[in-house]
Amino acid sequence: PTAKHRLVARARELLKRCGPSPTRLFNLASTLVRAEDYRNAWPTIEKALASPAPRALAQLHFLAGKTLLRLRRPRGALAHFAQADKRGLRNCNLYVERAEARLMLRQSREAARALETAARCHPEPGGVLLTAAYWWIQAGDAGRGRQLVERAAKLRLHGPARKRLDELRRRLA
């Protein structure tokens, strides 16, 4: 078994031995999501959400959203991402995942907005800005796309981001 499988086995063993507290359910759900075992993560997340006042509720809603997104249920994912945001989770991945859900629903403008928000907190915002620019262009707002391309051009870009910048500039020319 891989390290992920051993970790999941340990989390399940702890839950079985000590009982299903909200914290242990959250830990098992988190471990299952990290192991990309979304089908088993979802029932565990549902149990954790039904538990009395889990402490890590914002993170639990984020895990629920991420799991539902991987299970191709973007509407449910968005509802949980909104709850995570409402409960104070400030995480770049929240906005990137939200953008992915919007794209599954063919909502390019909303996806681009979410990516712009992600770029504000991302350690390397250039690539995220360029992805947002692409989706603005796809949504029919070349002006907004151009603004983001120029913002990204002022940053230090390398490799694929540099190539993407050049492609978008050619497209907008």
Tab-separated table of C-alpha atoms in Angstrom:
chain	number	residue	atom	x	y	z
A	1	PRO	CA	0.000	0.000	0.000
A	2	THR	CA	1.067	3.567	-0.707
A	3	ALA	CA	1.702	6.184	1.969
A	4	LYS	CA	-1.731	7.697	1.186
A	5	HIS	CA	-3.410	4.331	1.759
A	6	ARG	CA	-1.559	3.820	5.035
A	7	LEU	CA	-2.609	7.281	6.204
A	8	VAL	CA	-6.260	6.613	5.334
A	9	ALA	CA	-6.084	3.259	7.142
A	10	ARG	CA	-4.675	4.948	10.263
A	11	ALA	CA	-7.367	7.639	10.220
A	12	ARG	CA	-10.095	4.992	9.868
A	13	GLU	CA	-8.555	2.938	12.671
A	14	LEU	CA	-8.513	5.970	14.968
A	15	LEU	CA	-12.154	6.723	14.146
A	16	LYS	CA	-13.139	3.114	14.831
A	17	ARG	CA	-11.170	2.894	18.080
A	18	CYS	CA	-12.109	6.296	19.530
A	19	GLY	CA	-15.521	7.023	18.032
A	20	PRO	CA	-16.797	9.520	15.456
A	21	SER	CA	-16.075	12.934	16.960
A	22	PRO	CA	-16.387	15.945	14.625
A	23	THR	CA	-12.604	16.407	14.718
A	24	ARG	CA	-11.878	12.780	13.820
A	25	LEU	CA	-14.480	12.849	11.044
A	26	PHE	CA	-12.879	16.037	9.689
A	27	ASN	CA	-9.425	14.424	9.827
A	28	LEU	CA	-10.619	11.325	7.988
A	29	ALA	CA	-12.423	13.451	5.363
A	30	SER	CA	-9.332	15.604	4.901
A	31	THR	CA	-7.151	12.517	4.535
A	32	LEU	CA	-9.520	10.983	1.981
A	33	VAL	CA	-9.562	14.208	-0.057
A	34	ARG	CA	-5.761	14.375	0.009
A	35	ALA	CA	-5.724	10.760	-1.178
A	36	GLU	CA	-8.143	11.819	-3.959
A	37	ASP	CA	-10.679	9.253	-2.738
A	38	TYR	CA	-13.655	11.553	-3.276
A	39	ARG	CA	-16.309	8.827	-3.368
A	40	ASN	CA	-15.436	7.766	0.177
A	41	ALA	CA	-14.744	11.317	1.322
A	42	TRP	CA	-18.253	12.577	0.583
A	43	PRO	CA	-20.183	10.359	3.075
A	44	THR	CA	-17.599	11.181	5.737
A	45	ILE	CA	-17.977	14.905	5.040
A	46	GLU	CA	-21.764	14.603	5.260
A	47	LYS	CA	-21.414	12.941	8.689
A	48	ALA	CA	-18.987	15.640	9.823
A	49	LEU	CA	-21.327	18.425	8.660
A	50	ALA	CA	-24.179	16.786	10.581
A	51	SER	CA	-22.066	16.640	13.767
A	52	PRO	CA	-22.718	19.230	16.452
A	53	ALA	CA	-20.682	22.359	15.699
A	54	PRO	CA	-17.476	21.065	14.147
A	55	ARG	CA	-14.700	23.559	14.913
A	56	ALA	CA	-13.223	23.615	11.422
A	57	LEU	CA	-16.543	24.321	9.690
A	58	ALA	CA	-15.124	26.669	7.037
A	59	GLN	CA	-12.458	24.141	6.057
A	60	LEU	CA	-15.037	21.353	6.103
A	61	HIS	CA	-17.218	23.273	3.649
A	62	PHE	CA	-14.155	23.795	1.455
A	63	LEU	CA	-13.455	20.035	1.506
A	64	ALA	CA	-17.131	19.391	0.706
A	65	GLY	CA	-16.967	21.770	-2.258
A	66	LYS	CA	-13.736	20.295	-3.558
A	67	THR	CA	-15.123	16.770	-3.221
A	68	LEU	CA	-18.375	17.597	-4.995
A	69	LEU	CA	-16.447	19.326	-7.764
A	70	ARG	CA	-14.350	16.188	-8.331
A	71	LEU	CA	-17.588	14.178	-8.350
A	72	ARG	CA	-18.813	16.484	-11.181
A	73	ARG	CA	-21.443	18.240	-9.027
A	74	PRO	CA	-20.488	21.906	-9.516
A	75	ARG	CA	-23.711	23.452	-8.172
A	76	GLY	CA	-23.346	21.654	-4.852
A	77	ALA	CA	-19.661	22.560	-4.820
A	78	LEU	CA	-20.476	26.253	-5.249
A	79	ALA	CA	-22.931	26.151	-2.351
A	80	HIS	CA	-20.228	24.752	-0.064
A	81	PHE	CA	-17.600	27.197	-1.343
A	82	ALA	CA	-20.024	30.031	-0.517
A	83	GLN	CA	-20.402	28.639	3.011
A	84	ALA	CA	-16.625	28.376	3.420
A	85	ASP	CA	-16.278	31.997	2.286
A	86	LYS	CA	-19.135	33.141	4.548
A	87	ARG	CA	-17.472	31.421	7.511
A	88	GLY	CA	-14.225	33.303	6.918
A	89	LEU	CA	-12.015	30.941	4.934
A	90	ARG	CA	-9.470	33.044	3.061
A	91	ASN	CA	-7.591	30.694	0.804
A	92	CYS	CA	-6.496	31.172	-2.799
A	93	ASN	CA	-7.516	27.615	-3.592
A	94	LEU	CA	-11.102	28.453	-2.626
A	95	TYR	CA	-11.271	30.952	-5.492
A	96	VAL	CA	-9.472	28.686	-7.968
A	97	GLU	CA	-11.843	25.810	-7.152
A	98	ARG	CA	-14.813	28.176	-7.408
A	99	ALA	CA	-13.600	29.216	-10.868
A	100	GLU	CA	-13.360	25.573	-11.927
A	101	ALA	CA	-16.953	24.988	-10.803
A	102	ARG	CA	-18.103	28.054	-12.747
A	103	LEU	CA	-16.342	26.763	-15.858
A	104	MET	CA	-18.103	23.394	-15.514
A	105	LEU	CA	-21.342	25.377	-15.570
A	106	ARG	CA	-20.109	27.356	-18.596
A	107	GLN	CA	-20.038	30.619	-16.628
A	108	SER	CA	-16.887	32.209	-18.017
A	109	ARG	CA	-17.401	35.681	-16.529
A	110	GLU	CA	-17.900	34.368	-13.006
A	111	ALA	CA	-14.903	32.060	-13.426
A	112	ALA	CA	-12.746	34.992	-14.555
A	113	ARG	CA	-13.893	37.046	-11.535
A	114	ALA	CA	-12.995	34.203	-9.163
A	115	LEU	CA	-9.559	33.890	-10.787
A	116	GLU	CA	-8.950	37.617	-10.391
A	117	THR	CA	-9.672	37.234	-6.687
A	118	ALA	CA	-7.315	34.246	-6.522
A	119	ALA	CA	-4.566	36.291	-8.187
A	120	ARG	CA	-4.705	38.821	-5.332
A	121	CYS	CA	-3.560	36.219	-2.811
A	122	HIS	CA	-1.544	33.854	-5.007
A	123	PRO	CA	2.248	33.771	-4.494
A	124	GLU	CA	2.761	33.890	-8.277
A	125	PRO	CA	-0.217	35.856	-9.597
A	126	GLY	CA	0.934	36.218	-13.220
A	127	GLY	CA	-0.284	32.836	-14.447
A	128	VAL	CA	-3.592	33.210	-12.610
A	129	LEU	CA	-4.116	36.688	-14.103
A	130	LEU	CA	-3.442	35.323	-17.580
A	131	THR	CA	-5.944	32.518	-17.067
A	132	ALA	CA	-8.505	35.084	-15.902
A	133	ALA	CA	-7.704	37.198	-18.982
A	134	TYR	CA	-8.279	34.193	-21.239
A	135	TRP	CA	-11.705	33.558	-19.711
A	136	TRP	CA	-12.675	37.238	-19.973
A	137	ILE	CA	-11.797	37.080	-23.661
A	138	GLN	CA	-13.837	33.869	-24.025
A	139	ALA	CA	-16.753	35.627	-22.309
A	140	GLY	CA	-16.596	38.430	-24.886
A	141	ASP	CA	-14.877	41.099	-22.776
A	142	ALA	CA	-11.598	41.583	-24.622
A	143	GLY	CA	-11.097	44.954	-22.898
A	144	ARG	CA	-10.972	43.388	-19.442
A	145	GLY	CA	-8.811	40.580	-20.811
A	146	ARG	CA	-6.371	43.140	-22.237
A	147	GLN	CA	-6.168	44.965	-18.873
A	148	LEU	CA	-5.240	41.731	-17.098
A	149	VAL	CA	-2.707	40.796	-19.777
A	150	GLU	CA	-0.993	44.150	-19.291
A	151	ARG	CA	-1.060	43.756	-15.495
A	152	ALA	CA	0.516	40.322	-15.834
A	153	ALA	CA	3.127	41.682	-18.247
A	154	LYS	CA	4.440	43.949	-15.470
A	155	LEU	CA	5.205	40.886	-13.331
A	156	ARG	CA	8.145	38.540	-13.576
A	157	LEU	CA	6.864	35.675	-15.741
A	158	HIS	CA	8.710	32.491	-16.611
A	159	GLY	CA	8.203	29.429	-18.802
A	160	PRO	CA	4.575	28.588	-19.559
A	161	ALA	CA	3.273	31.898	-18.161
A	162	ARG	CA	5.587	33.835	-20.493
A	163	LYS	CA	4.429	31.750	-23.439
A	164	ARG	CA	0.782	32.295	-22.451
A	165	LEU	CA	1.358	36.049	-22.242
A	166	ASP	CA	2.728	36.074	-25.795
A	167	GLU	CA	-0.193	33.954	-27.059
A	168	LEU	CA	-2.781	36.255	-25.462
A	169	ARG	CA	-1.057	39.368	-26.805
A	170	ARG	CA	-1.130	37.901	-30.322
A	171	ARG	CA	-4.790	37.004	-29.903
A	172	LEU	CA	-5.661	40.511	-28.752
A	173	ALA	CA	-3.642	42.234	-31.507
